[in-house]
mmCIF file with all atom_site columns, C-alpha atoms in Angstrom:
data_model
loop_
_atom_site.group_PDB
_atom_site.id
_atom_site.type_symbol
_atom_site.label_atom_id
_atom_site.label_alt_id
_atom_site.label_comp_id
_atom_site.label_asym_id
_atom_site.label_entity_id
_atom_site.label_seq_id
_atom_site.pdbx_PDB_ins_code
_atom_site.Cartn_x
_atom_site.Cartn_y
_atom_site.Cartn_z
_atom_site.occupancy
_atom_site.B_iso_or_equiv
_atom_site.pdbx_formal_charge
_atom_site.auth_seq_id
_atom_site.auth_comp_id
_atom_site.auth_asym_id
_atom_site.auth_atom_id
_atom_site.pdbx_PDB_model_num
ATOM 1   C CA . ASP A 1 1   ? -218.210 -66.225 -53.705 1.00 77.00 ? 8   ASP A CA 1
ATOM 2   C CA . GLN A 1 2   ? -216.742 -65.363 -50.315 1.00 89.00 ? 9   GLN A CA 1
ATOM 3   C CA . GLN A 1 3   ? -219.458 -63.746 -48.190 1.00 95.00 ? 10  GLN A CA 1
ATOM 4   C CA . VAL A 1 4   ? -217.046 -63.093 -45.321 1.00 97.00 ? 11  VAL A CA 1
ATOM 5   C CA . LYS A 1 5   ? -213.659 -61.727 -46.293 1.00 97.00 ? 12  LYS A CA 1
ATOM 6   C CA . GLN A 1 6   ? -210.513 -61.352 -44.271 1.00 97.00 ? 13  GLN A CA 1
ATOM 7   C CA . ASN A 1 7   ? -208.176 -59.763 -46.738 1.00 93.00 ? 14  ASN A CA 1
ATOM 8   C CA . SER A 1 8   ? -205.054 -59.814 -44.592 1.00 96.00 ? 15  SER A CA 1
ATOM 9   C CA . PRO A 1 9   ? -203.659 -63.351 -44.302 1.00 96.00 ? 16  PRO A CA 1
ATOM 10  C CA . SER A 1 10  ? -201.181 -62.259 -41.660 1.00 97.00 ? 17  SER A CA 1
ATOM 11  C CA . LEU A 1 11  ? -200.360 -59.429 -39.266 1.00 97.00 ? 18  LEU A CA 1
ATOM 12  C CA . SER A 1 12  ? -197.334 -58.774 -37.046 1.00 98.00 ? 19  SER A CA 1
ATOM 13  C CA . VAL A 1 13  ? -197.528 -56.485 -34.035 1.00 98.00 ? 20  VAL A CA 1
ATOM 14  C CA . GLN A 1 14  ? -195.137 -55.569 -31.248 1.00 98.00 ? 21  GLN A CA 1
ATOM 15  C CA . GLU A 1 15  ? -196.077 -56.668 -27.751 1.00 98.00 ? 22  GLU A CA 1
ATOM 16  C CA . GLY A 1 16  ? -197.979 -53.948 -25.919 1.00 98.00 ? 23  GLY A CA 1
ATOM 17  C CA . ARG A 1 17  ? -199.238 -52.272 -29.102 1.00 98.00 ? 24  ARG A CA 1
ATOM 18  C CA . ILE A 1 18  ? -202.710 -52.471 -30.615 1.00 98.00 ? 25  ILE A CA 1
ATOM 19  C CA . SER A 1 19  ? -203.668 -55.263 -33.007 1.00 98.00 ? 26  SER A CA 1
ATOM 20  C CA . ILE A 1 20  ? -206.449 -54.496 -35.478 1.00 98.00 ? 27  ILE A CA 1
ATOM 21  C CA . LEU A 1 21  ? -207.937 -57.353 -37.467 1.00 98.00 ? 28  LEU A CA 1
ATOM 22  C CA . ASN A 1 22  ? -210.397 -56.530 -40.210 1.00 98.00 ? 29  ASN A CA 1
ATOM 23  C CA . CYS A 1 23  ? -213.333 -58.350 -41.734 1.00 98.00 ? 30  CYS A CA 1
ATOM 24  C CA . ASP A 1 24  ? -215.692 -57.394 -44.560 1.00 98.00 ? 31  ASP A CA 1
ATOM 25  C CA . TYR A 1 25  ? -218.945 -59.045 -45.537 1.00 98.00 ? 32  TYR A CA 1
ATOM 26  C CA . THR A 1 26  ? -221.177 -58.937 -48.575 1.00 97.00 ? 33  THR A CA 1
ATOM 27  C CA . ASN A 1 27  ? -224.439 -60.488 -47.371 1.00 94.00 ? 34  ASN A CA 1
ATOM 28  C CA . SER A 1 28  ? -226.706 -57.724 -46.089 1.00 94.00 ? 35  SER A CA 1
ATOM 29  C CA . MET A 1 29  ? -228.778 -60.335 -44.242 1.00 93.00 ? 36  MET A CA 1
ATOM 30  C CA . PHE A 1 30  ? -225.965 -61.026 -41.775 1.00 94.00 ? 37  PHE A CA 1
ATOM 31  C CA . ASP A 1 31  ? -227.008 -59.753 -38.354 1.00 92.00 ? 38  ASP A CA 1
ATOM 32  C CA . TYR A 1 32  ? -224.665 -61.481 -35.934 1.00 94.00 ? 39  TYR A CA 1
ATOM 33  C CA . PHE A 1 33  ? -220.907 -61.576 -36.024 1.00 95.00 ? 40  PHE A CA 1
ATOM 34  C CA . LEU A 1 34  ? -218.329 -63.547 -34.084 1.00 96.00 ? 41  LEU A CA 1
ATOM 35  C CA . TRP A 1 35  ? -214.587 -63.807 -33.754 1.00 97.00 ? 42  TRP A CA 1
ATOM 36  C CA . TYR A 1 36  ? -212.935 -67.139 -33.097 1.00 98.00 ? 43  TYR A CA 1
ATOM 37  C CA . LYS A 1 37  ? -209.311 -67.702 -32.147 1.00 98.00 ? 44  LYS A CA 1
ATOM 38  C CA . LYS A 1 38  ? -207.387 -70.810 -33.178 1.00 97.00 ? 45  LYS A CA 1
ATOM 39  C CA . TYR A 1 39  ? -204.067 -72.104 -31.915 1.00 96.00 ? 46  TYR A CA 1
ATOM 40  C CA . PRO A 1 40  ? -202.173 -74.760 -33.917 1.00 93.00 ? 47  PRO A CA 1
ATOM 41  C CA . ALA A 1 41  ? -203.521 -78.297 -33.478 1.00 90.00 ? 48  ALA A CA 1
ATOM 42  C CA . GLU A 1 42  ? -206.535 -76.997 -31.559 1.00 94.00 ? 49  GLU A CA 1
ATOM 43  C CA . GLY A 1 43  ? -210.086 -76.210 -32.582 1.00 95.00 ? 50  GLY A CA 1
ATOM 44  C CA . PRO A 1 44  ? -211.354 -72.638 -32.856 1.00 96.00 ? 51  PRO A CA 1
ATOM 45  C CA . THR A 1 45  ? -212.488 -71.075 -29.582 1.00 97.00 ? 52  THR A CA 1
ATOM 46  C CA . PHE A 1 46  ? -215.052 -68.306 -29.268 1.00 96.00 ? 53  PHE A CA 1
ATOM 47  C CA . LEU A 1 47  ? -213.620 -64.900 -28.471 1.00 97.00 ? 54  LEU A CA 1
ATOM 48  C CA . ILE A 1 48  ? -216.260 -62.195 -28.799 1.00 97.00 ? 55  ILE A CA 1
ATOM 49  C CA . SER A 1 49  ? -219.456 -61.451 -30.698 1.00 95.00 ? 56  SER A CA 1
ATOM 50  C CA . ILE A 1 50  ? -221.622 -58.522 -31.718 1.00 95.00 ? 57  ILE A CA 1
ATOM 51  C CA . SER A 1 51  ? -225.206 -58.165 -32.828 1.00 94.00 ? 58  SER A CA 1
ATOM 52  C CA . SER A 1 52  ? -226.146 -55.818 -35.651 1.00 93.00 ? 59  SER A CA 1
ATOM 53  C CA . ILE A 1 53  ? -228.138 -53.665 -33.220 1.00 94.00 ? 60  ILE A CA 1
ATOM 54  C CA . LYS A 1 54  ? -224.854 -52.570 -31.667 1.00 96.00 ? 61  LYS A CA 1
ATOM 55  C CA . ASP A 1 55  ? -221.787 -50.914 -33.104 1.00 96.00 ? 62  ASP A CA 1
ATOM 56  C CA . LYS A 1 56  ? -219.337 -51.877 -30.362 1.00 98.00 ? 63  LYS A CA 1
ATOM 57  C CA . ASN A 1 57  ? -218.812 -54.690 -27.899 1.00 98.00 ? 64  ASN A CA 1
ATOM 58  C CA . GLU A 1 58  ? -215.996 -54.867 -25.410 1.00 98.00 ? 65  GLU A CA 1
ATOM 59  C CA . ASP A 1 59  ? -214.582 -57.714 -23.328 1.00 97.00 ? 66  ASP A CA 1
ATOM 60  C CA . GLY A 1 60  ? -211.385 -56.960 -21.477 1.00 97.00 ? 67  GLY A CA 1
ATOM 61  C CA . ARG A 1 61  ? -208.597 -56.347 -23.958 1.00 98.00 ? 68  ARG A CA 1
ATOM 62  C CA . PHE A 1 62  ? -210.838 -57.257 -26.902 1.00 98.00 ? 69  PHE A CA 1
ATOM 63  C CA . THR A 1 63  ? -213.225 -54.875 -28.640 1.00 98.00 ? 70  THR A CA 1
ATOM 64  C CA . VAL A 1 64  ? -215.228 -55.516 -31.778 1.00 98.00 ? 71  VAL A CA 1
ATOM 65  C CA . PHE A 1 65  ? -216.517 -52.614 -33.859 1.00 98.00 ? 72  PHE A CA 1
ATOM 66  C CA . LEU A 1 66  ? -219.275 -52.963 -36.451 1.00 98.00 ? 73  LEU A CA 1
ATOM 67  C CA . ASN A 1 67  ? -219.900 -50.533 -39.296 1.00 97.00 ? 74  ASN A CA 1
ATOM 68  C CA . LYS A 1 68  ? -223.074 -51.773 -40.950 1.00 96.00 ? 75  LYS A CA 1
ATOM 69  C CA . SER A 1 69  ? -223.140 -49.177 -43.716 1.00 96.00 ? 76  SER A CA 1
ATOM 70  C CA . ALA A 1 70  ? -219.661 -50.242 -44.791 1.00 97.00 ? 77  ALA A CA 1
ATOM 71  C CA . LYS A 1 71  ? -220.333 -53.933 -44.085 1.00 97.00 ? 78  LYS A CA 1
ATOM 72  C CA . HIS A 1 72  ? -217.143 -53.965 -42.079 1.00 98.00 ? 79  HIS A CA 1
ATOM 73  C CA . LEU A 1 73  ? -216.109 -55.119 -38.652 1.00 97.00 ? 80  LEU A CA 1
ATOM 74  C CA . SER A 1 74  ? -212.838 -55.043 -36.825 1.00 98.00 ? 81  SER A CA 1
ATOM 75  C CA . LEU A 1 75  ? -211.331 -56.676 -33.760 1.00 98.00 ? 82  LEU A CA 1
ATOM 76  C CA . HIS A 1 76  ? -209.043 -54.559 -31.602 1.00 98.00 ? 83  HIS A CA 1
ATOM 77  C CA . ILE A 1 77  ? -206.695 -56.155 -29.094 1.00 98.00 ? 84  ILE A CA 1
ATOM 78  C CA . VAL A 1 78  ? -205.124 -53.734 -26.631 1.00 98.00 ? 85  VAL A CA 1
ATOM 79  C CA . PRO A 1 79  ? -202.491 -54.305 -25.417 1.00 98.00 ? 86  PRO A CA 1
ATOM 80  C CA . SER A 1 80  ? -201.337 -57.200 -27.543 1.00 98.00 ? 87  SER A CA 1
ATOM 81  C CA . GLN A 1 81  ? -199.577 -60.061 -25.762 1.00 98.00 ? 88  GLN A CA 1
ATOM 82  C CA . PRO A 1 82  ? -197.446 -62.915 -27.146 1.00 97.00 ? 89  PRO A CA 1
ATOM 83  C CA . GLY A 1 83  ? -200.170 -65.373 -26.104 1.00 97.00 ? 90  GLY A CA 1
ATOM 84  C CA . ASP A 1 84  ? -202.504 -63.649 -28.553 1.00 98.00 ? 91  ASP A CA 1
ATOM 85  C CA . SER A 1 85  ? -200.484 -65.100 -31.431 1.00 98.00 ? 92  SER A CA 1
ATOM 86  C CA . ALA A 1 86  ? -202.997 -67.300 -33.253 1.00 98.00 ? 93  ALA A CA 1
ATOM 87  C CA . VAL A 1 87  ? -205.240 -67.407 -36.298 1.00 98.00 ? 94  VAL A CA 1
ATOM 88  C CA . TYR A 1 88  ? -208.363 -65.284 -35.917 1.00 98.00 ? 95  TYR A CA 1
ATOM 89  C CA . PHE A 1 89  ? -211.514 -66.160 -37.843 1.00 98.00 ? 96  PHE A CA 1
ATOM 90  C CA . CYS A 1 90  ? -214.378 -63.789 -38.457 1.00 98.00 ? 97  CYS A CA 1
ATOM 91  C CA . ALA A 1 91  ? -217.780 -65.487 -38.750 1.00 96.00 ? 98  ALA A CA 1
ATOM 92  C CA . ALA A 1 92  ? -221.298 -64.279 -39.477 1.00 95.00 ? 99  ALA A CA 1
ATOM 93  C CA . SER A 1 93  ? -224.852 -65.525 -39.427 1.00 92.00 ? 100 SER A CA 1
ATOM 94  C CA . ALA A 1 94  ? -228.112 -64.255 -40.843 1.00 90.00 ? 101 ALA A CA 1
ATOM 95  C CA . GLU A 1 95  ? -231.751 -63.748 -39.975 1.00 78.00 ? 102 GLU A CA 1
ATOM 96  C CA . GLY A 1 96  ? -231.638 -64.357 -36.277 1.00 76.00 ? 103 GLY A CA 1
ATOM 97  C CA . ALA A 1 97  ? -229.668 -67.597 -36.551 1.00 76.00 ? 104 ALA A CA 1
ATOM 98  C CA . GLY A 1 98  ? -227.193 -66.426 -33.909 1.00 72.00 ? 105 GLY A CA 1
ATOM 99  C CA . SER A 1 99  ? -224.427 -68.959 -33.499 1.00 78.00 ? 106 SER A CA 1
ATOM 100 C CA . TYR A 1 100 ? -226.369 -71.599 -35.405 1.00 82.00 ? 107 TYR A CA 1
ATOM 101 C CA . GLN A 1 101 ? -225.461 -71.110 -39.065 1.00 88.00 ? 108 GLN A CA 1
ATOM 102 C CA . LEU A 1 102 ? -222.013 -69.620 -39.365 1.00 93.00 ? 109 LEU A CA 1
ATOM 103 C CA . THR A 1 103 ? -220.114 -68.493 -42.446 1.00 95.00 ? 110 THR A CA 1
ATOM 104 C CA . PHE A 1 104 ? -216.412 -68.141 -41.750 1.00 97.00 ? 111 PHE A CA 1
ATOM 105 C CA . GLY A 1 105 ? -213.708 -66.016 -43.321 1.00 97.00 ? 112 GLY A CA 1
ATOM 106 C CA . LYS A 1 106 ? -210.325 -67.452 -44.255 1.00 97.00 ? 113 LYS A CA 1
ATOM 107 C CA . GLY A 1 107 ? -208.625 -66.197 -41.128 1.00 97.00 ? 114 GLY A CA 1
ATOM 108 C CA . THR A 1 108 ? -205.807 -63.803 -40.256 1.00 98.00 ? 115 THR A CA 1
ATOM 109 C CA . LYS A 1 109 ? -202.660 -65.089 -38.582 1.00 98.00 ? 116 LYS A CA 1
ATOM 110 C CA . LEU A 1 110 ? -201.588 -62.686 -35.843 1.00 98.00 ? 117 LEU A CA 1
ATOM 111 C CA . SER A 1 111 ? -198.016 -62.751 -34.595 1.00 98.00 ? 118 SER A CA 1
ATOM 112 C CA . VAL A 1 112 ? -197.241 -60.697 -31.492 1.00 98.00 ? 119 VAL A CA 1
ATOM 113 C CA . ILE A 1 113 ? -193.527 -60.081 -31.238 1.00 97.00 ? 120 ILE A CA 1
ATOM 114 C CA . PRO A 1 114 ? -192.056 -59.852 -27.712 1.00 95.00 ? 121 PRO A CA 1
ATOM 115 C CA . GLU B 2 1   ? -216.124 -79.986 -17.961 1.00 66.00 ? 5   GLU B CA 1
ATOM 116 C CA . ALA B 2 2   ? -214.777 -82.081 -20.825 1.00 83.00 ? 6   ALA B CA 1
ATOM 117 C CA . GLY B 2 3   ? -214.745 -80.462 -24.237 1.00 95.00 ? 7   GLY B CA 1
ATOM 118 C CA . VAL B 2 4   ? -215.558 -81.938 -27.607 1.00 97.00 ? 8   VAL B CA 1
ATOM 119 C CA . VAL B 2 5   ? -213.484 -85.068 -28.156 1.00 97.00 ? 9   VAL B CA 1
ATOM 120 C CA . GLN B 2 6   ? -212.380 -86.206 -31.590 1.00 98.00 ? 10  GLN B CA 1
ATOM 121 C CA . SER B 2 7   ? -210.395 -89.214 -32.713 1.00 97.00 ? 11  SER B CA 1
ATOM 122 C CA . PRO B 2 8   ? -208.120 -89.968 -34.290 1.00 98.00 ? 12  PRO B CA 1
ATOM 123 C CA . ARG B 2 9   ? -206.183 -86.701 -34.176 1.00 97.00 ? 13  ARG B CA 1
ATOM 124 C CA . TYR B 2 10  ? -204.170 -87.609 -37.263 1.00 98.00 ? 14  TYR B CA 1
ATOM 125 C CA . LYS B 2 11  ? -204.792 -90.102 -40.034 1.00 98.00 ? 15  LYS B CA 1
ATOM 126 C CA . ILE B 2 12  ? -202.723 -90.969 -43.096 1.00 98.00 ? 16  ILE B CA 1
ATOM 127 C CA . ILE B 2 13  ? -204.244 -93.197 -45.733 1.00 98.00 ? 17  ILE B CA 1
ATOM 128 C CA . GLU B 2 14  ? -203.761 -94.035 -49.374 1.00 97.00 ? 18  GLU B CA 1
ATOM 129 C CA . LYS B 2 15  ? -206.288 -92.839 -51.914 1.00 96.00 ? 19  LYS B CA 1
ATOM 130 C CA . LYS B 2 16  ? -209.284 -95.073 -52.488 1.00 97.00 ? 20  LYS B CA 1
ATOM 131 C CA . GLN B 2 17  ? -209.121 -96.342 -48.885 1.00 97.00 ? 21  GLN B CA 1
ATOM 132 C CA . PRO B 2 18  ? -211.999 -95.756 -46.476 1.00 98.00 ? 22  PRO B CA 1
ATOM 133 C CA . VAL B 2 19  ? -211.607 -93.624 -43.358 1.00 98.00 ? 23  VAL B CA 1
ATOM 134 C CA . ALA B 2 20  ? -213.801 -92.771 -40.386 1.00 98.00 ? 24  ALA B CA 1
ATOM 135 C CA . PHE B 2 21  ? -213.719 -89.983 -37.821 1.00 98.00 ? 25  PHE B CA 1
ATOM 136 C CA . TRP B 2 22  ? -215.397 -90.042 -34.438 1.00 98.00 ? 26  TRP B CA 1
ATOM 137 C CA . CYS B 2 23  ? -216.773 -87.192 -32.350 1.00 98.00 ? 27  CYS B CA 1
ATOM 138 C CA . ASN B 2 24  ? -218.062 -87.100 -28.789 1.00 97.00 ? 28  ASN B CA 1
ATOM 139 C CA . PRO B 2 25  ? -219.816 -83.782 -28.069 1.00 97.00 ? 29  PRO B CA 1
ATOM 140 C CA . ILE B 2 26  ? -220.026 -81.914 -24.798 1.00 96.00 ? 30  ILE B CA 1
ATOM 141 C CA . SER B 2 27  ? -222.475 -83.608 -22.462 1.00 95.00 ? 31  SER B CA 1
ATOM 142 C CA . GLY B 2 28  ? -225.956 -82.188 -22.888 1.00 93.00 ? 32  GLY B CA 1
ATOM 143 C CA . HIS B 2 29  ? -225.289 -80.612 -26.280 1.00 95.00 ? 33  HIS B CA 1
ATOM 144 C CA . ASN B 2 30  ? -227.978 -81.797 -28.643 1.00 93.00 ? 34  ASN B CA 1
ATOM 145 C CA . THR B 2 31  ? -226.685 -80.027 -31.754 1.00 95.00 ? 35  THR B CA 1
ATOM 146 C CA . LEU B 2 32  ? -223.602 -81.420 -33.500 1.00 96.00 ? 36  LEU B CA 1
ATOM 147 C CA . TYR B 2 33  ? -221.740 -80.044 -36.490 1.00 97.00 ? 37  TYR B CA 1
ATOM 148 C CA . TRP B 2 34  ? -219.095 -81.468 -38.811 1.00 98.00 ? 38  TRP B CA 1
ATOM 149 C CA . TYR B 2 35  ? -216.905 -78.956 -40.613 1.00 98.00 ? 39  TYR B CA 1
ATOM 150 C CA . LEU B 2 36  ? -214.208 -79.262 -43.260 1.00 97.00 ? 40  LEU B CA 1
ATOM 151 C CA . GLN B 2 37  ? -211.231 -76.925 -43.035 1.00 97.00 ? 41  GLN B CA 1
ATOM 152 C CA . ASN B 2 38  ? -208.881 -76.809 -45.993 1.00 96.00 ? 42  ASN B CA 1
ATOM 153 C CA . LEU B 2 39  ? -205.443 -75.265 -45.625 1.00 94.00 ? 43  LEU B CA 1
ATOM 154 C CA . GLY B 2 40  ? -205.656 -71.492 -45.521 1.00 93.00 ? 44  GLY B CA 1
ATOM 155 C CA . GLN B 2 41  ? -209.448 -71.511 -45.371 1.00 95.00 ? 45  GLN B CA 1
ATOM 156 C CA . GLY B 2 42  ? -212.077 -71.134 -42.706 1.00 96.00 ? 46  GLY B CA 1
ATOM 157 C CA . PRO B 2 43  ? -214.290 -74.004 -41.539 1.00 97.00 ? 47  PRO B CA 1
ATOM 158 C CA . GLU B 2 44  ? -217.080 -74.984 -43.923 1.00 96.00 ? 48  GLU B CA 1
ATOM 159 C CA . LEU B 2 45  ? -220.141 -76.849 -42.690 1.00 96.00 ? 49  LEU B CA 1
ATOM 160 C CA . LEU B 2 46  ? -220.603 -80.390 -43.963 1.00 97.00 ? 50  LEU B CA 1
ATOM 161 C CA . ILE B 2 47  ? -223.548 -81.527 -41.867 1.00 96.00 ? 51  ILE B CA 1
ATOM 162 C CA . ARG B 2 48  ? -225.523 -80.422 -38.814 1.00 96.00 ? 52  ARG B CA 1
ATOM 163 C CA . TYR B 2 49  ? -227.503 -82.669 -36.490 1.00 95.00 ? 53  TYR B CA 1
ATOM 164 C CA . GLU B 2 50  ? -230.221 -81.806 -34.033 1.00 93.00 ? 54  GLU B CA 1
ATOM 165 C CA . ASN B 2 51  ? -230.320 -84.867 -31.815 1.00 93.00 ? 55  ASN B CA 1
ATOM 166 C CA . GLU B 2 52  ? -230.365 -87.827 -34.221 1.00 93.00 ? 56  GLU B CA 1
ATOM 167 C CA . GLU B 2 53  ? -231.736 -85.878 -37.172 1.00 93.00 ? 57  GLU B CA 1
ATOM 168 C CA . ALA B 2 54  ? -229.512 -84.453 -39.893 1.00 94.00 ? 58  ALA B CA 1
ATOM 169 C CA . VAL B 2 55  ? -231.151 -81.044 -40.400 1.00 91.00 ? 59  VAL B CA 1
ATOM 170 C CA . ASP B 2 56  ? -228.661 -79.690 -42.923 1.00 91.00 ? 60  ASP B CA 1
ATOM 171 C CA . ASP B 2 57  ? -226.518 -81.947 -45.092 1.00 92.00 ? 61  ASP B CA 1
ATOM 172 C CA . SER B 2 58  ? -226.670 -79.853 -48.238 1.00 90.00 ? 62  SER B CA 1
ATOM 173 C CA . GLN B 2 59  ? -222.866 -79.439 -48.377 1.00 92.00 ? 63  GLN B CA 1
ATOM 174 C CA . LEU B 2 60  ? -222.042 -83.088 -47.724 1.00 94.00 ? 64  LEU B CA 1
ATOM 175 C CA . PRO B 2 61  ? -220.715 -84.849 -50.879 1.00 93.00 ? 65  PRO B CA 1
ATOM 176 C CA . LYS B 2 62  ? -223.040 -87.788 -50.601 1.00 92.00 ? 66  LYS B CA 1
ATOM 177 C CA . ASP B 2 63  ? -221.371 -89.896 -53.249 1.00 95.00 ? 67  ASP B CA 1
ATOM 178 C CA . ARG B 2 64  ? -218.441 -90.604 -50.929 1.00 97.00 ? 68  ARG B CA 1
ATOM 179 C CA . PHE B 2 65  ? -219.233 -89.041 -47.559 1.00 97.00 ? 69  PHE B CA 1
ATOM 180 C CA . SER B 2 66  ? -221.662 -90.349 -44.979 1.00 97.00 ? 70  SER B CA 1
ATOM 181 C CA . ALA B 2 67  ? -222.393 -89.499 -41.377 1.00 97.00 ? 71  ALA B CA 1
ATOM 182 C CA . GLU B 2 68  ? -224.439 -90.879 -38.555 1.00 96.00 ? 72  GLU B CA 1
ATOM 183 C CA . ARG B 2 69  ? -225.369 -89.866 -35.050 1.00 96.00 ? 73  ARG B CA 1
ATOM 184 C CA . LEU B 2 70  ? -226.910 -92.818 -33.331 1.00 83.00 ? 74  LEU B CA 1
ATOM 185 C CA . LYS B 2 71  ? -228.755 -92.139 -30.053 1.00 87.00 ? 75  LYS B CA 1
ATOM 186 C CA . GLY B 2 72  ? -228.176 -88.410 -30.512 1.00 87.00 ? 76  GLY B CA 1
ATOM 187 C CA . VAL B 2 73  ? -224.781 -88.365 -28.817 1.00 94.00 ? 77  VAL B CA 1
ATOM 188 C CA . ASP B 2 74  ? -221.596 -89.555 -30.590 1.00 96.00 ? 78  ASP B CA 1
ATOM 189 C CA . SER B 2 75  ? -221.207 -89.110 -34.316 1.00 98.00 ? 79  SER B CA 1
ATOM 190 C CA . THR B 2 76  ? -219.120 -90.722 -37.034 1.00 98.00 ? 80  THR B CA 1
ATOM 191 C CA . LEU B 2 77  ? -218.132 -89.188 -40.353 1.00 98.00 ? 81  LEU B CA 1
ATOM 192 C CA . LYS B 2 78  ? -216.981 -91.585 -43.052 1.00 98.00 ? 82  LYS B CA 1
ATOM 193 C CA . ILE B 2 79  ? -215.292 -91.157 -46.420 1.00 98.00 ? 83  ILE B CA 1
ATOM 194 C CA . GLN B 2 80  ? -215.286 -94.028 -48.880 1.00 97.00 ? 84  GLN B CA 1
ATOM 195 C CA . PRO B 2 81  ? -213.285 -93.996 -51.037 1.00 96.00 ? 85  PRO B CA 1
ATOM 196 C CA . ALA B 2 82  ? -210.941 -91.171 -50.063 1.00 97.00 ? 86  ALA B CA 1
ATOM 197 C CA . GLU B 2 83  ? -209.466 -88.920 -52.748 1.00 97.00 ? 87  GLU B CA 1
ATOM 198 C CA . LEU B 2 84  ? -206.331 -86.772 -52.703 1.00 97.00 ? 88  LEU B CA 1
ATOM 199 C CA . GLY B 2 85  ? -208.474 -83.641 -52.428 1.00 96.00 ? 89  GLY B CA 1
ATOM 200 C CA . ASP B 2 86  ? -209.992 -84.852 -49.166 1.00 97.00 ? 90  ASP B CA 1
ATOM 201 C CA . SER B 2 87  ? -206.766 -84.021 -47.314 1.00 98.00 ? 91  SER B CA 1
ATOM 202 C CA . ALA B 2 88  ? -207.879 -81.448 -44.759 1.00 97.00 ? 92  ALA B CA 1
ATOM 203 C CA . VAL B 2 89  ? -208.811 -80.982 -41.111 1.00 97.00 ? 93  VAL B CA 1
ATOM 204 C CA . TYR B 2 90  ? -212.213 -82.303 -40.113 1.00 98.00 ? 94  TYR B CA 1
ATOM 205 C CA . LEU B 2 91  ? -213.678 -80.393 -37.187 1.00 98.00 ? 95  LEU B CA 1
ATOM 206 C CA . CYS B 2 92  ? -216.548 -81.400 -34.968 1.00 98.00 ? 96  CYS B CA 1
ATOM 207 C CA . ALA B 2 93  ? -218.466 -78.851 -32.910 1.00 97.00 ? 97  ALA B CA 1
ATOM 208 C CA . SER B 2 94  ? -221.412 -79.039 -30.554 1.00 96.00 ? 98  SER B CA 1
ATOM 209 C CA . SER B 2 95  ? -223.871 -76.621 -28.998 1.00 94.00 ? 99  SER B CA 1
ATOM 210 C CA . PHE B 2 96  ? -226.856 -76.587 -26.695 1.00 91.00 ? 100 PHE B CA 1
ATOM 211 C CA . LEU B 2 97  ? -229.808 -76.037 -29.015 1.00 86.00 ? 101 LEU B CA 1
ATOM 212 C CA . ARG B 2 98  ? -228.785 -73.106 -31.266 1.00 84.00 ? 102 ARG B CA 1
ATOM 213 C CA . GLY B 2 99  ? -226.317 -71.584 -28.859 1.00 86.00 ? 103 GLY B CA 1
ATOM 214 C CA . ARG B 2 100 ? -222.599 -71.014 -29.008 1.00 91.00 ? 104 ARG B CA 1
ATOM 215 C CA . GLN B 2 101 ? -220.587 -73.647 -30.833 1.00 95.00 ? 105 GLN B CA 1
ATOM 216 C CA . PHE B 2 102 ? -217.694 -75.374 -29.108 1.00 96.00 ? 106 PHE B CA 1
ATOM 217 C CA . PHE B 2 103 ? -215.122 -77.007 -31.357 1.00 97.00 ? 107 PHE B CA 1
ATOM 218 C CA . GLY B 2 104 ? -213.045 -80.115 -30.940 1.00 98.00 ? 108 GLY B CA 1
ATOM 219 C CA . PRO B 2 105 ? -209.348 -80.221 -31.880 1.00 97.00 ? 109 PRO B CA 1
ATOM 220 C CA . GLY B 2 106 ? -210.044 -81.749 -35.267 1.00 97.00 ? 110 GLY B CA 1
ATOM 221 C CA . THR B 2 107 ? -208.735 -84.730 -37.220 1.00 98.00 ? 111 THR B CA 1
ATOM 222 C CA . ARG B 2 108 ? -206.012 -83.982 -39.737 1.00 97.00 ? 112 ARG B CA 1
ATOM 223 C CA . LEU B 2 109 ? -206.434 -86.295 -42.727 1.00 98.00 ? 113 LEU B CA 1
ATOM 224 C CA . THR B 2 110 ? -203.649 -86.855 -45.247 1.00 98.00 ? 114 THR B CA 1
ATOM 225 C CA . VAL B 2 111 ? -204.498 -88.831 -48.366 1.00 98.00 ? 115 VAL B CA 1
ATOM 226 C CA . LEU B 2 112 ? -201.461 -90.113 -50.289 1.00 97.00 ? 116 LEU B CA 1
#
């Protein structure tokens, strides 16, 4: 049973527009959420995180929104750039584990078209 | 600062052969993780070490997989014998205590 779901395997966006990647979770004990970015033949790299005590966290062009009642989070990239083309993984952990015990989604492949 | 180093980057073997993967974590990182990533899936934890101790190996298929982390630094993950279904990317990650995980580039295993 997938506890972290990324229902869109792929997404294409024009350069300069907004990219919105979605993630749903089923485990109500999750209290920390992360987004990782992965280029081909490289390992995932940390992008941004959010604790369940917040509903928004922003870092430059990247913003993560958390809707706890809906068990949903989203990553917004504004403006999108061709270098953002990668696979994005949503991950979550529970009960104060922070980055320690992560459950990953299947990933969404973002293609930013010049 | 050097990142997590893994070798080999690619490995092709025939089924029933043994194979080993090596990981060198970031200097000073005492926590080391091995993940399995199947095609189209996210990483799944196989084993987690705190220093030399394996603190979570519940997802490691112990009949054919083994791991060790001697001296609490480098780690080796072994499969013996390999099966067709073991074809995947094996990722190593490290962190300082329970902090942010940093991933290596992975080893892509193909079992023929």
